[in-house]
Amino acid sequence: MAFDNFLERLIPDEGVRNMVKSFFSPEDESGSGKAGGPARAVEQLKSGGLEEHTKSWVGTGPNKQLTEEELRGAIDQADLKRISQRAGMSEQEVIVALVSFLPEVVDKATPNGSMKDLRNMSSDTSSGRSPGMS
Protein backbone atom coordinates (compact mmCIF):
# COMPACT_ATOMS: atom_id res chain seq x y z
CA MET A 1 0.00 0.00 0.00
CA ALA A 2 1.29 3.46 -0.78
CA PHE A 3 1.85 5.52 2.34
CA ASP A 4 0.59 8.69 0.63
CA ASN A 5 -2.79 7.06 -0.09
CA PHE A 6 -2.98 5.70 3.44
CA LEU A 7 -2.44 9.18 4.91
CA GLU A 8 -5.00 10.69 2.56
CA ARG A 9 -7.68 8.40 3.98
CA LEU A 10 -6.60 9.04 7.58
CA ILE A 11 -5.98 12.81 7.66
CA PRO A 12 -8.55 14.97 5.84
CA ASP A 13 -6.70 18.29 6.12
CA GLU A 14 -4.25 18.48 3.21
CA GLY A 15 -1.78 20.82 4.94
CA VAL A 16 -1.54 18.65 8.05
CA ARG A 17 -1.41 15.50 5.92
CA ASN A 18 1.49 16.84 3.87
CA MET A 19 3.33 17.86 7.03
CA VAL A 20 2.86 14.39 8.56
CA LYS A 21 3.96 12.81 5.26
CA SER A 22 7.05 15.02 5.28
CA PHE A 23 7.88 13.80 8.78
CA PHE A 24 7.60 10.15 7.75
CA SER A 25 9.27 10.35 4.36
CA PRO A 26 10.75 13.78 3.64
CA GLU A 27 12.89 14.58 0.68
CA ASP A 28 16.49 14.72 1.75
CA GLU A 29 17.73 17.95 0.24
CA SER A 30 20.94 17.90 2.26
CA GLY A 31 22.37 14.95 0.38
CA SER A 32 23.08 13.21 3.68
CA GLY A 33 21.78 9.94 2.30
CA LYS A 34 19.49 9.17 5.23
CA ALA A 35 16.64 6.99 4.04
CA GLY A 36 14.04 4.50 5.14
CA GLY A 37 10.52 5.92 5.00
CA PRO A 38 7.82 5.29 7.62
CA ALA A 39 9.57 2.37 9.35
CA ARG A 40 12.81 4.34 9.64
CA ALA A 41 10.93 7.31 11.15
CA VAL A 42 9.45 5.06 13.83
CA GLU A 43 12.87 3.54 14.52
CA GLN A 44 14.33 7.02 14.94
CA LEU A 45 11.59 7.94 17.43
CA LYS A 46 12.27 4.68 19.27
CA SER A 47 15.99 5.40 19.54
CA GLY A 48 15.18 9.00 20.51
CA GLY A 49 13.66 7.79 23.77
CA LEU A 50 10.15 6.85 22.69
CA GLU A 51 10.56 3.07 22.72
CA GLU A 52 7.57 2.44 25.00
CA HIS A 53 5.43 4.78 22.93
CA THR A 54 6.34 3.24 19.58
CA LYS A 55 5.87 -0.30 20.94
CA SER A 56 2.33 0.61 22.03
CA TRP A 57 1.51 2.23 18.68
CA VAL A 58 2.77 -0.74 16.66
CA GLY A 59 1.29 -3.30 19.06
CA THR A 60 -2.35 -4.29 19.18
CA GLY A 61 -3.11 -2.84 22.63
CA PRO A 62 -3.89 0.73 23.67
CA ASN A 63 -1.68 3.53 22.35
CA LYS A 64 0.52 5.39 24.80
CA GLN A 65 -0.11 9.09 24.38
CA LEU A 66 2.74 11.42 23.53
CA THR A 67 3.47 14.83 25.01
CA GLU A 68 4.94 17.78 23.16
CA GLU A 69 7.99 17.70 25.44
CA GLU A 70 8.60 13.99 24.76
CA LEU A 71 8.41 14.51 21.01
CA ARG A 72 10.71 17.56 21.11
CA GLY A 73 13.27 15.42 22.91
CA ALA A 74 13.05 12.61 20.36
CA ILE A 75 12.93 14.47 17.04
CA ASP A 76 15.98 15.87 15.32
CA GLN A 77 15.77 19.66 15.57
CA ALA A 78 17.07 20.18 12.03
CA ASP A 79 14.30 17.89 10.75
CA LEU A 80 11.72 19.81 12.78
CA LYS A 81 12.91 23.12 11.35
CA ARG A 82 12.90 21.80 7.78
CA ILE A 83 9.44 20.26 8.13
CA SER A 84 7.99 23.45 9.62
CA GLN A 85 9.49 25.60 6.85
CA ARG A 86 8.22 23.25 4.15
CA ALA A 87 4.75 23.13 5.71
CA GLY A 88 4.55 26.87 6.32
CA MET A 89 3.82 26.14 9.99
CA SER A 90 5.61 27.13 13.15
CA GLU A 91 7.69 24.45 14.85
CA GLN A 92 5.14 24.48 17.69
CA GLU A 93 2.28 23.85 15.25
CA VAL A 94 4.21 20.94 13.75
CA ILE A 95 4.82 19.45 17.21
CA VAL A 96 1.14 19.82 18.17
CA ALA A 97 0.00 18.15 14.92
CA LEU A 98 2.51 15.32 15.23
CA VAL A 99 1.57 14.67 18.87
CA SER A 100 -2.05 14.41 17.72
CA PHE A 101 -1.49 12.18 14.70
CA LEU A 102 1.64 10.03 15.28
CA PRO A 103 0.03 7.43 17.56
CA GLU A 104 -2.98 6.98 15.27
CA VAL A 105 -0.98 6.91 12.03
CA VAL A 106 1.46 4.29 13.31
CA ASP A 107 -1.34 2.28 14.96
CA LYS A 108 -3.48 2.17 11.82
CA ALA A 109 -0.45 1.49 9.59
CA THR A 110 0.42 -1.58 11.68
CA PRO A 111 -2.92 -3.43 12.08
CA ASN A 112 -1.15 -6.75 12.67
CA GLY A 113 1.10 -5.36 15.38
CA SER A 114 4.20 -5.65 13.23
CA MET A 115 6.78 -3.20 11.90
CA LYS A 116 6.69 -5.31 8.75
CA ASP A 117 3.49 -3.47 7.79
CA LEU A 118 5.33 -0.13 7.86
CA ARG A 119 8.32 -1.54 6.01
CA ASN A 120 5.98 -2.66 3.21
CA MET A 121 4.58 0.83 2.72
CA SER A 122 6.20 3.09 0.20
CA SER A 123 5.78 6.66 -0.90
CA ASP A 124 3.79 7.29 -4.08
CA THR A 125 6.10 7.53 -7.05
CA SER A 126 3.67 9.83 -8.87
CA SER A 127 4.64 12.67 -6.53
CA GLY A 128 8.22 12.47 -7.78
CA ARG A 129 9.42 11.70 -4.29
CA SER A 130 11.23 8.67 -3.13
CA PRO A 131 10.81 7.20 0.32
CA GLY A 132 13.28 8.41 2.88
CA MET A 133 13.71 9.92 6.31
CA SER A 134 16.20 12.67 6.82
GROMACS .gro file of C-alpha atoms in nm:
model
  134
    1MET     CA    1   0.000   0.000   0.000
    2ALA     CA    2   0.129   0.346  -0.078
    3PHE     CA    3   0.185   0.552   0.234
    4ASP     CA    4   0.059   0.869   0.063
    5ASN     CA    5  -0.279   0.706  -0.009
    6PHE     CA    6  -0.298   0.570   0.344
    7LEU     CA    7  -0.244   0.918   0.491
    8GLU     CA    8  -0.500   1.069   0.256
    9ARG     CA    9  -0.768   0.840   0.398
   10LEU     CA   10  -0.660   0.904   0.758
   11ILE     CA   11  -0.598   1.281   0.766
   12PRO     CA   12  -0.855   1.497   0.584
   13ASP     CA   13  -0.670   1.829   0.612
   14GLU     CA   14  -0.425   1.848   0.321
   15GLY     CA   15  -0.178   2.082   0.494
   16VAL     CA   16  -0.154   1.865   0.805
   17ARG     CA   17  -0.141   1.550   0.592
   18ASN     CA   18   0.149   1.684   0.387
   19MET     CA   19   0.333   1.786   0.703
   20VAL     CA   20   0.286   1.439   0.856
   21LYS     CA   21   0.396   1.281   0.526
   22SER     CA   22   0.705   1.502   0.528
   23PHE     CA   23   0.788   1.380   0.878
   24PHE     CA   24   0.760   1.015   0.775
   25SER     CA   25   0.927   1.035   0.436
   26PRO     CA   26   1.075   1.378   0.364
   27GLU     CA   27   1.289   1.458   0.068
   28ASP     CA   28   1.649   1.472   0.175
   29GLU     CA   29   1.773   1.795   0.024
   30SER     CA   30   2.094   1.790   0.226
   31GLY     CA   31   2.237   1.495   0.038
   32SER     CA   32   2.308   1.321   0.368
   33GLY     CA   33   2.178   0.994   0.230
   34LYS     CA   34   1.949   0.917   0.523
   35ALA     CA   35   1.664   0.699   0.404
   36GLY     CA   36   1.404   0.450   0.514
   37GLY     CA   37   1.052   0.592   0.500
   38PRO     CA   38   0.782   0.529   0.762
   39ALA     CA   39   0.957   0.237   0.935
   40ARG     CA   40   1.281   0.434   0.964
   41ALA     CA   41   1.093   0.731   1.115
   42VAL     CA   42   0.945   0.506   1.383
   43GLU     CA   43   1.287   0.354   1.452
   44GLN     CA   44   1.433   0.702   1.494
   45LEU     CA   45   1.159   0.794   1.743
   46LYS     CA   46   1.227   0.468   1.927
   47SER     CA   47   1.599   0.540   1.954
   48GLY     CA   48   1.518   0.900   2.051
   49GLY     CA   49   1.366   0.779   2.377
   50LEU     CA   50   1.015   0.685   2.269
   51GLU     CA   51   1.056   0.307   2.272
   52GLU     CA   52   0.757   0.244   2.500
   53HIS     CA   53   0.543   0.478   2.293
   54THR     CA   54   0.634   0.324   1.958
   55LYS     CA   55   0.587  -0.030   2.094
   56SER     CA   56   0.233   0.061   2.203
   57TRP     CA   57   0.151   0.223   1.868
   58VAL     CA   58   0.277  -0.074   1.666
   59GLY     CA   59   0.129  -0.330   1.906
   60THR     CA   60  -0.235  -0.429   1.918
   61GLY     CA   61  -0.311  -0.284   2.263
   62PRO     CA   62  -0.389   0.073   2.367
   63ASN     CA   63  -0.168   0.353   2.235
   64LYS     CA   64   0.052   0.539   2.480
   65GLN     CA   65  -0.011   0.909   2.438
   66LEU     CA   66   0.274   1.142   2.353
   67THR     CA   67   0.347   1.483   2.501
   68GLU     CA   68   0.494   1.778   2.316
   69GLU     CA   69   0.799   1.770   2.544
   70GLU     CA   70   0.860   1.399   2.476
   71LEU     CA   71   0.841   1.451   2.101
   72ARG     CA   72   1.071   1.756   2.111
   73GLY     CA   73   1.327   1.542   2.291
   74ALA     CA   74   1.305   1.261   2.036
   75ILE     CA   75   1.293   1.447   1.704
   76ASP     CA   76   1.598   1.587   1.532
   77GLN     CA   77   1.577   1.966   1.557
   78ALA     CA   78   1.707   2.018   1.203
   79ASP     CA   79   1.430   1.789   1.075
   80LEU     CA   80   1.172   1.981   1.278
   81LYS     CA   81   1.291   2.312   1.135
   82ARG     CA   82   1.290   2.180   0.778
   83ILE     CA   83   0.944   2.026   0.813
   84SER     CA   84   0.799   2.345   0.962
   85GLN     CA   85   0.949   2.560   0.685
   86ARG     CA   86   0.822   2.325   0.415
   87ALA     CA   87   0.475   2.313   0.571
   88GLY     CA   88   0.455   2.687   0.632
   89MET     CA   89   0.382   2.614   0.999
   90SER     CA   90   0.561   2.713   1.315
   91GLU     CA   91   0.769   2.445   1.485
   92GLN     CA   92   0.514   2.448   1.769
   93GLU     CA   93   0.228   2.385   1.525
   94VAL     CA   94   0.421   2.094   1.375
   95ILE     CA   95   0.482   1.945   1.721
   96VAL     CA   96   0.114   1.982   1.817
   97ALA     CA   97   0.000   1.815   1.492
   98LEU     CA   98   0.251   1.532   1.523
   99VAL     CA   99   0.157   1.467   1.887
  100SER     CA  100  -0.205   1.441   1.772
  101PHE     CA  101  -0.149   1.218   1.470
  102LEU     CA  102   0.164   1.003   1.528
  103PRO     CA  103   0.003   0.743   1.756
  104GLU     CA  104  -0.298   0.698   1.527
  105VAL     CA  105  -0.098   0.691   1.203
  106VAL     CA  106   0.146   0.429   1.331
  107ASP     CA  107  -0.134   0.228   1.496
  108LYS     CA  108  -0.348   0.217   1.182
  109ALA     CA  109  -0.045   0.149   0.959
  110THR     CA  110   0.042  -0.158   1.168
  111PRO     CA  111  -0.292  -0.343   1.208
  112ASN     CA  112  -0.115  -0.675   1.267
  113GLY     CA  113   0.110  -0.536   1.538
  114SER     CA  114   0.420  -0.565   1.323
  115MET     CA  115   0.678  -0.320   1.190
  116LYS     CA  116   0.669  -0.531   0.875
  117ASP     CA  117   0.349  -0.347   0.779
  118LEU     CA  118   0.533  -0.013   0.786
  119ARG     CA  119   0.832  -0.154   0.601
  120ASN     CA  120   0.598  -0.266   0.321
  121MET     CA  121   0.458   0.083   0.272
  122SER     CA  122   0.620   0.309   0.020
  123SER     CA  123   0.578   0.666  -0.090
  124ASP     CA  124   0.379   0.729  -0.408
  125THR     CA  125   0.610   0.753  -0.705
  126SER     CA  126   0.367   0.983  -0.887
  127SER     CA  127   0.464   1.267  -0.653
  128GLY     CA  128   0.822   1.247  -0.778
  129ARG     CA  129   0.942   1.170  -0.429
  130SER     CA  130   1.123   0.867  -0.313
  131PRO     CA  131   1.081   0.720   0.032
  132GLY     CA  132   1.328   0.841   0.288
  133MET     CA  133   1.371   0.992   0.631
  134SER     CA  134   1.620   1.267   0.682
   0.00000   0.00000   0.00000
